Tab-separated table of C-alpha atoms and ligand atoms in Angstrom:
chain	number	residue	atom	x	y	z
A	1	UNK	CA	57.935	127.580	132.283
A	2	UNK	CA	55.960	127.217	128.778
A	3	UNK	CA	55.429	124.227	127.634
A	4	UNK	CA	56.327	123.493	124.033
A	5	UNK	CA	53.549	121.197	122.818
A	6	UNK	CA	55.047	119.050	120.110
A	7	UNK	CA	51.500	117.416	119.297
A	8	UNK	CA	49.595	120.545	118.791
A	9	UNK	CA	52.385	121.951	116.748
A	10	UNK	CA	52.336	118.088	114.742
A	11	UNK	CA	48.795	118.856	114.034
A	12	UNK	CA	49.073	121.939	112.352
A	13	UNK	CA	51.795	120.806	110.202
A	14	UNK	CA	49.783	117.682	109.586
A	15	UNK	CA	46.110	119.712	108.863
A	16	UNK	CA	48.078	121.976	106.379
A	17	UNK	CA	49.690	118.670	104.352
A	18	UNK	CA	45.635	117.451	104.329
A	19	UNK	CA	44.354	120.288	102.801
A	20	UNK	CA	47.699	120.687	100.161
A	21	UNK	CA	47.162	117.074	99.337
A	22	UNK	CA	43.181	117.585	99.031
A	23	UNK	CA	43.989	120.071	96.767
A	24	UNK	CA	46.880	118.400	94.448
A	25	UNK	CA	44.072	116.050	94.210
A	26	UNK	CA	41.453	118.433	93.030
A	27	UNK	CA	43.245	119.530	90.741
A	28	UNK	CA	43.116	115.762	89.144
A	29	UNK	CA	46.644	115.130	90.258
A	30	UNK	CA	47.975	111.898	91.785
A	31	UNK	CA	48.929	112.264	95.358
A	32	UNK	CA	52.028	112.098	96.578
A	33	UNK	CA	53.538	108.622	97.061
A	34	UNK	CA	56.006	106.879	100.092
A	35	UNK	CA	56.904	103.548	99.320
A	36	UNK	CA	58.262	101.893	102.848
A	37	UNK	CA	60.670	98.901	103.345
A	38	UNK	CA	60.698	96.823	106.280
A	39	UNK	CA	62.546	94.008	106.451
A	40	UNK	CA	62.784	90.990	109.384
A	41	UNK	CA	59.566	91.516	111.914
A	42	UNK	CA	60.714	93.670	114.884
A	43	UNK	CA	57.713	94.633	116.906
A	44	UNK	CA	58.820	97.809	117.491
A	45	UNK	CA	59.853	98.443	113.434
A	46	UNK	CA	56.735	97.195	112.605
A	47	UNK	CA	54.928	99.045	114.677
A	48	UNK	CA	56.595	102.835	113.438
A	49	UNK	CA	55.858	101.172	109.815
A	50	UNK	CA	52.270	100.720	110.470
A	51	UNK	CA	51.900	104.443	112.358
A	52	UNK	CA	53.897	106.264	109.496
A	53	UNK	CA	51.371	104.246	106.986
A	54	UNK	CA	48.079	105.586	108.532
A	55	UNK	CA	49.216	108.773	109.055
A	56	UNK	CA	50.201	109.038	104.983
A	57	UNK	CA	46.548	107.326	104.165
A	58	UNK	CA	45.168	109.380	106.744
A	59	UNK	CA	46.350	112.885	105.341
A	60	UNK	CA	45.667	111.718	101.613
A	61	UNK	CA	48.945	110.543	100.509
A	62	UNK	CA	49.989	106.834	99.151
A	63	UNK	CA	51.871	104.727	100.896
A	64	UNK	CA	52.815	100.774	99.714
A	65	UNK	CA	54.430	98.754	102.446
A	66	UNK	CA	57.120	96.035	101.058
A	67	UNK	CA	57.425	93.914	104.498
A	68	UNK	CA	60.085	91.588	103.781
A	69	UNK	CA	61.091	88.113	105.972
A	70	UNK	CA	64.783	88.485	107.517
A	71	UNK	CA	66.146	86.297	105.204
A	72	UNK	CA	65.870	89.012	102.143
A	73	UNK	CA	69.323	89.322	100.606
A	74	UNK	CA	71.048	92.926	100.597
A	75	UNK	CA	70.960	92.689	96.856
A	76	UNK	CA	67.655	91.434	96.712
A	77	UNK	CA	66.348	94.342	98.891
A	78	UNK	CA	68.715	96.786	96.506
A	79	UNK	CA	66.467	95.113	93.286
A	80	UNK	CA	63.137	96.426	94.493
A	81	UNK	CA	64.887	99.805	96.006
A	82	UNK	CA	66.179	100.150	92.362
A	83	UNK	CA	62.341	99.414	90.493
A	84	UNK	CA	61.068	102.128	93.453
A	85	UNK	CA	64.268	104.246	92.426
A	86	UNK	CA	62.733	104.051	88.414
A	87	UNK	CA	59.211	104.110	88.701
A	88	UNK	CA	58.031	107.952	87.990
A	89	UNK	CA	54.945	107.005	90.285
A	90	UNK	CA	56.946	106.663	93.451
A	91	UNK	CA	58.414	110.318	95.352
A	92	UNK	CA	59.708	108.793	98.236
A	93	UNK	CA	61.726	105.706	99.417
A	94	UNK	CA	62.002	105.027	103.589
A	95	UNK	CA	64.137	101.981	104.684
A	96	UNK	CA	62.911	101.146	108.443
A	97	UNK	CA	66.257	100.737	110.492
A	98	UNK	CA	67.624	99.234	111.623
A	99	UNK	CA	68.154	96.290	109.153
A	100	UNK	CA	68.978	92.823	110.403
A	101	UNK	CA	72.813	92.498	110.903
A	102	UNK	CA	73.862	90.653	107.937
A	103	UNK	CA	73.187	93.726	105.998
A	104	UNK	CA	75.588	97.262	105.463
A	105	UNK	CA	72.399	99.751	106.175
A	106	UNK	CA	74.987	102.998	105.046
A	107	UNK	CA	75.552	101.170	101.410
A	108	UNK	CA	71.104	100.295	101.296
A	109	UNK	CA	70.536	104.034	101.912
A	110	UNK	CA	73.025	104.997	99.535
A	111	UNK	CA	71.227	102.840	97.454
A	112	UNK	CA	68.165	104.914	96.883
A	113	UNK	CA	67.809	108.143	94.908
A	114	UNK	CA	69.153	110.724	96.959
A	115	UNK	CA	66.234	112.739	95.518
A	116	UNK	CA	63.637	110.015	96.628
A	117	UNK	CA	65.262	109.919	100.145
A	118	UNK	CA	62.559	110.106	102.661
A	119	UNK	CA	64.272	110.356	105.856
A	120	UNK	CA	67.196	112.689	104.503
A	121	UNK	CA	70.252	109.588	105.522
A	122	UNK	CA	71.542	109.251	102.120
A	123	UNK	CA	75.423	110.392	101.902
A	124	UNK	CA	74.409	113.340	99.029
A	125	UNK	CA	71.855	114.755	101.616
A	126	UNK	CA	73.981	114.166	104.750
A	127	UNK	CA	76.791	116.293	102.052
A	128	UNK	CA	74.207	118.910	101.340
A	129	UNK	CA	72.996	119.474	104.813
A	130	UNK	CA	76.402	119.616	105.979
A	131	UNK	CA	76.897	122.841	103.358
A	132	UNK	CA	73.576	124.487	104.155
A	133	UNK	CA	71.811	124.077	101.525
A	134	UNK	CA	69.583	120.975	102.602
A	135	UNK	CA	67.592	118.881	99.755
A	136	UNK	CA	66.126	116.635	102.361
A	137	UNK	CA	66.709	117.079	106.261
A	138	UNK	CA	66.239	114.410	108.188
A	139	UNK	CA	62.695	114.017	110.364
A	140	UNK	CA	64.072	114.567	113.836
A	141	UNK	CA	66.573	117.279	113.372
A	142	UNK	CA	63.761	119.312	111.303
A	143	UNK	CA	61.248	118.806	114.265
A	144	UNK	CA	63.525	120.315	116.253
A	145	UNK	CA	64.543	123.281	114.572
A	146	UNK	CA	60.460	123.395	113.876
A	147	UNK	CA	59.535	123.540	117.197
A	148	UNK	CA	62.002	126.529	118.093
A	149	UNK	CA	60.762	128.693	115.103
A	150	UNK	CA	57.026	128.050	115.669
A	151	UNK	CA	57.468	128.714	119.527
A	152	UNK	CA	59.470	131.812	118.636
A	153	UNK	CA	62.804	130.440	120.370
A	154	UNK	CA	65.538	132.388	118.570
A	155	UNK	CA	68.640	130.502	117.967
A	156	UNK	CA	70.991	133.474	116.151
A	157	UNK	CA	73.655	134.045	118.375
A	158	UNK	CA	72.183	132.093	121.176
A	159	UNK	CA	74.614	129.207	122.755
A	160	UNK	CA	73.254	125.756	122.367
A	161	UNK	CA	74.662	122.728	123.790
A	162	UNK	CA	73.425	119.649	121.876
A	163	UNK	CA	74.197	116.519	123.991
A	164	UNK	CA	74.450	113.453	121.074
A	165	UNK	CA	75.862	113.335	118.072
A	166	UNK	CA	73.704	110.224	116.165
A	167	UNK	CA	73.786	110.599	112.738
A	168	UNK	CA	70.050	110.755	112.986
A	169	UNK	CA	70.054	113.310	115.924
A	170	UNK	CA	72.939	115.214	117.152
A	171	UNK	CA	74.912	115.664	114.682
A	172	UNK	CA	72.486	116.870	111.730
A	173	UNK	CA	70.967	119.295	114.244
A	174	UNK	CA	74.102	120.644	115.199
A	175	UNK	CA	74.712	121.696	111.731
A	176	UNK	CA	71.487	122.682	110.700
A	177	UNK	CA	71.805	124.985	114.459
A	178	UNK	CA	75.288	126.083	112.952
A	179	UNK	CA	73.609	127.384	109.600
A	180	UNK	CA	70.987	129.382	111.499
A	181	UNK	CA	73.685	131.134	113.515
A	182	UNK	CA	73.781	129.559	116.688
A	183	UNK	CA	77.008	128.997	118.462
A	184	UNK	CA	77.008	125.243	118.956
A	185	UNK	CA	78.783	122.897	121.972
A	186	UNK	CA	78.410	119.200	120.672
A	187	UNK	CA	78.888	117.163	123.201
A	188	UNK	CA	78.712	113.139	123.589
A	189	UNK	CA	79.849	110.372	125.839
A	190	UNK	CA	83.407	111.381	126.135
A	191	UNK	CA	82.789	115.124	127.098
A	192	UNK	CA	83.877	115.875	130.206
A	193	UNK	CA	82.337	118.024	132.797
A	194	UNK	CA	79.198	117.475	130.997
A	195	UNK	CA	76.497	119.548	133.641
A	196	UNK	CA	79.218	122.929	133.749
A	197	UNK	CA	79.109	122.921	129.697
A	198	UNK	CA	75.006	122.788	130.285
A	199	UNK	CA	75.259	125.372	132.300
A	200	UNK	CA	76.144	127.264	129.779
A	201	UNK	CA	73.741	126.522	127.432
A	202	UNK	CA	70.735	129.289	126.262
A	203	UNK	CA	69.087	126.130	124.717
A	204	UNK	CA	70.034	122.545	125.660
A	205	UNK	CA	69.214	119.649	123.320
A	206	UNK	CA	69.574	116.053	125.334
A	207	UNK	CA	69.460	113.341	122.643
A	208	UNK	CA	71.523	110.825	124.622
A	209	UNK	CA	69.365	108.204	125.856
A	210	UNK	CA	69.969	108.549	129.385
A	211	UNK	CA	67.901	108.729	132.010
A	212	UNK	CA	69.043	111.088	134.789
A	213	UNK	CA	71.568	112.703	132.399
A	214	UNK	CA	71.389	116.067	134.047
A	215	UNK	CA	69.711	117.362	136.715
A	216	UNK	CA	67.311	120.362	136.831
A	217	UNK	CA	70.198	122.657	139.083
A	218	UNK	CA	72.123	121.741	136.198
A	219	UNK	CA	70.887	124.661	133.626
A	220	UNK	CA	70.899	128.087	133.929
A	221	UNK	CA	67.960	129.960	135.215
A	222	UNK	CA	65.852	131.045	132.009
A	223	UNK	CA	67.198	128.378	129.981
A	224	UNK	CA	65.436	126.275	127.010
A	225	UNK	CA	65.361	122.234	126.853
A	226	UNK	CA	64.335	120.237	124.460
A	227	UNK	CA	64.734	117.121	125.608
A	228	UNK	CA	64.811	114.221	122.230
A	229	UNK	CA	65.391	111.198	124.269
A	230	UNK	CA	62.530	108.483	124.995
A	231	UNK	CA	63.470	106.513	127.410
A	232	UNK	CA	61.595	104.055	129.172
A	233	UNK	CA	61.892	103.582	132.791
A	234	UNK	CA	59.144	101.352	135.085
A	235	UNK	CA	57.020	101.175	131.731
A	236	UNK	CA	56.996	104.716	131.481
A	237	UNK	CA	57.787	107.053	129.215
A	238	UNK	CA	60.493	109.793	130.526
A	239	UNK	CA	63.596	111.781	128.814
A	240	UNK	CA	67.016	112.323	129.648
A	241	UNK	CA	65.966	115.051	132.281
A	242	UNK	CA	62.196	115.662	131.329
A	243	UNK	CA	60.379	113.519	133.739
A	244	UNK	CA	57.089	113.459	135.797
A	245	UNK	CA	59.663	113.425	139.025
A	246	UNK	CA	61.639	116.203	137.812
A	247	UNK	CA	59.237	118.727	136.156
A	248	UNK	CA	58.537	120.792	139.162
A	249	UNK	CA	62.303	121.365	139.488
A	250	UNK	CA	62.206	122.332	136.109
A	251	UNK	CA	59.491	124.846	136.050
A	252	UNK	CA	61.709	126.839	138.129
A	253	UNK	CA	64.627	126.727	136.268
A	254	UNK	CA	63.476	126.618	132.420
A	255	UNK	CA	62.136	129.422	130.606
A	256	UNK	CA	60.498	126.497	127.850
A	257	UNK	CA	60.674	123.026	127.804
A	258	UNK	CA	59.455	119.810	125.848
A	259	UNK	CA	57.719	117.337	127.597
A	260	UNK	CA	58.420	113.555	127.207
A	261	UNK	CA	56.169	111.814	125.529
A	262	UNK	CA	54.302	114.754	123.471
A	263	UNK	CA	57.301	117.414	122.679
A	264	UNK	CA	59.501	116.120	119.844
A	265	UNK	CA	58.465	112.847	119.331
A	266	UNK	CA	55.295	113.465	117.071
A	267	UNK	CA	57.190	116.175	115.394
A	268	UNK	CA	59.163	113.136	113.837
A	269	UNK	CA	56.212	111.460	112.365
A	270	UNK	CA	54.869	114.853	111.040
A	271	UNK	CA	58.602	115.783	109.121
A	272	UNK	CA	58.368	112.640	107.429
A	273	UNK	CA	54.510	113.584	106.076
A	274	UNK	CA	56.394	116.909	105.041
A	275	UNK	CA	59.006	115.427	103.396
A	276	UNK	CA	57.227	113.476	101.326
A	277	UNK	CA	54.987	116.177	100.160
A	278	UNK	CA	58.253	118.553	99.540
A	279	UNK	CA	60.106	115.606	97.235
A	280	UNK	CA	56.695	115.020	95.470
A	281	UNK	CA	56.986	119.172	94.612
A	282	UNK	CA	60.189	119.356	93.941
A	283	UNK	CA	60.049	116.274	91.438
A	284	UNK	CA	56.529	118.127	89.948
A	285	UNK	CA	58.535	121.536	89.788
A	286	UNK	CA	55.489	123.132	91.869
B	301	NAP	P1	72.361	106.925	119.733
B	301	NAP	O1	72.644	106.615	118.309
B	301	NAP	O2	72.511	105.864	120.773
B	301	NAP	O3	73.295	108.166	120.142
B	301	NAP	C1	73.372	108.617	121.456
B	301	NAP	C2	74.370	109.738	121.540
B	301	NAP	O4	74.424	110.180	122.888
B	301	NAP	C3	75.788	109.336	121.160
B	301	NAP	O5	76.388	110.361	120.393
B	301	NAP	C4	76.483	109.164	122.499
B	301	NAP	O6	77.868	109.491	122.480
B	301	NAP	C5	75.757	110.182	123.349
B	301	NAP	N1	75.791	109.836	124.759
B	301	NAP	C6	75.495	108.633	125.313
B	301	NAP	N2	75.664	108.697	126.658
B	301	NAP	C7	76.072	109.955	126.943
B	301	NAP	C8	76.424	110.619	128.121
B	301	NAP	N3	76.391	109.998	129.329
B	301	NAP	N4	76.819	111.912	128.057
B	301	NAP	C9	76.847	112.552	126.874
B	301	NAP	N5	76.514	111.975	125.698
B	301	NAP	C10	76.138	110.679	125.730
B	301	NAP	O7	70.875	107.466	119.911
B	301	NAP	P2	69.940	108.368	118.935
B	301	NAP	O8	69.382	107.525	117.864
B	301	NAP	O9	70.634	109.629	118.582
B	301	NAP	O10	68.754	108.684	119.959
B	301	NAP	C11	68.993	109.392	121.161
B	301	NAP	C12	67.730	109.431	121.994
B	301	NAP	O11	66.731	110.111	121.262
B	301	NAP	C13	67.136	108.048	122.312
B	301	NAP	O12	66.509	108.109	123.570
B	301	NAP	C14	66.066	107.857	121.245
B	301	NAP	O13	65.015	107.016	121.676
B	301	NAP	C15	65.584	109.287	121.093
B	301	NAP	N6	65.022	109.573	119.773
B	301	NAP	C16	63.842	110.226	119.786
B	301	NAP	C17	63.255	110.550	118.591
B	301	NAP	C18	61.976	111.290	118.615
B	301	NAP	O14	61.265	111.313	117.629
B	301	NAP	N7	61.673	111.941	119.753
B	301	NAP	C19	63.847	110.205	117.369
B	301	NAP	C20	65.087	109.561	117.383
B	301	NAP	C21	65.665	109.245	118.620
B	301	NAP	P3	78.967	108.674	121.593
B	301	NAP	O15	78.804	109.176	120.189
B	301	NAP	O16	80.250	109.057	122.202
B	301	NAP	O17	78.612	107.219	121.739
């Protein structure tokens, strides 16, 4: 079974954004600019705001966090979105979800220009995505479909049963599977008979958040999984069917697989580096 390593494949993505940023700057260019808002102090939000802003310092970009107490208003928060929204020096807007409960997070992303939308979430984007012709994809769903076309994993005509249909996850990388010709089985937590349909599957995609979801006897010999989900179990990190426990079972079975951690999570991370550097192009027509 090959192992499809998601942080090597993060690092080249991430070396090749250093050296396009090194030379937008060169050529006496501003860099490309993410302006992040975070509002209420979740440990975990706080710590994916502070990773995402050393990663865009770290590869040459900008990056201004607005950390905001819980008690921000939605329209307060949709004043500053709308100065980010006008000011020609900013390419790219990120909201950190999810927002404290008093607020309507669809109507915030909606807020920001679709054009300026980091993570891909605003309605226009889902819209384009959803005809094939993406603006901005969202992070996960692109690392995905990056880590089959680097590792050579055709998906034309192959079966692939995506398990989760998130707005974040599933579903966009169903239909960005469905535009590169794949024949796709979306499944969730009303599908019945859920380890025959993975049987079936050429390529499985788990992005339910289950631990245990399927078991290794569960996929056809040969098969590909790329397992999304992190889920933590005794303090450890482990997928819904990639696990320390269960990866001898899978080396028999699998033709590739992801590991959990190190497979699609820092693929995430690195789409969001990329998207900022593709809005700051398109908006500078290079
Ligand atoms: P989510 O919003 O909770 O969605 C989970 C999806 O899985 C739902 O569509 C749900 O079905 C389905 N599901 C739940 N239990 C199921 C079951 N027993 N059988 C079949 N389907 C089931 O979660 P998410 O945001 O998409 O994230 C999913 C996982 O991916 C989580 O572990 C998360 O931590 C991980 N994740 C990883 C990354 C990364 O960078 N690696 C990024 C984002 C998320 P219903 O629609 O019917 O409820």
């Amino acid at each position: 079974m090959r192992i499809i390593d998601g942080k090597a494949c993060a690092q080249q993505v991430k070396d090749q954004i250093a050296k396009e940023v090194a030379e937008i700057k060169a050529n006496g260019q501003r860099p490309p600019r993410l302006d992040i808002f975070l509002v209420g102090d979740r440990p975990d939000s706080l710590s994916y705001v502070s990773s995402k802003y050393k990663t865009c310092k770290a590869l040459g970009m900008d990056c201004e966090q607005h950390l905001l107490p819980a008690t921000t208003s939605e329209s307060e928060l949709m004043v500053m979105i709308d100065e980010c929204n006008r000011n020609d020096d900013v390419d790219a807007i990120l909201i950190q979800l999810p927002l404290p409960d008093h607020y309507n997070s669809a109507r915030v992303l909606d807020f920001i220009d679709y054009r300026k939308d980091a993570d891909g979430l605003h309605l226009m984007n889902v819209g384009l995505l959803h005809l094939g012709e993406p603006y901005v994809m969202p992070c996960t769903p692109k690392g995905i479909i990056t880590l089959l076309e680097t590792n050579n994993i055709e998906v034309a005509g192959e079966h692939v049963v995506m398990i989760g249909r998130s707005q974040l996850v599933g579903e966009p990388t169903a239909q960005l599977l469905i535009h590169s010709d794949a024949t796709v089985t979306l499944c969730h937590s009303r599908t019945k008979n859920l380890p025959e349909i993975a049987h079936l599957g050429d390529i499985v995609i788990t992005a339910a958040g289950k631990p245990d979801l399927l078991k290794p006897s569960d996929f056809k010999d040969g098969a590909v999984l790329i397992d999304v989900a992190m889920n933590r179990v005794n303090g450890k990190l482990q997928g819904d069917v990639y696990s320390e426990a269960t990866r001898p079972e899978l080396e028999k079975r699998l033709s590739a697989c992801t590991p959990v951690p190190g497979g699609v999570g820092p693929m995430t991370i690195a789409m969001l580096m990329q998207n900022v550097l593709d809005i700051y192009k398109l908006r500078a027509n290079i």
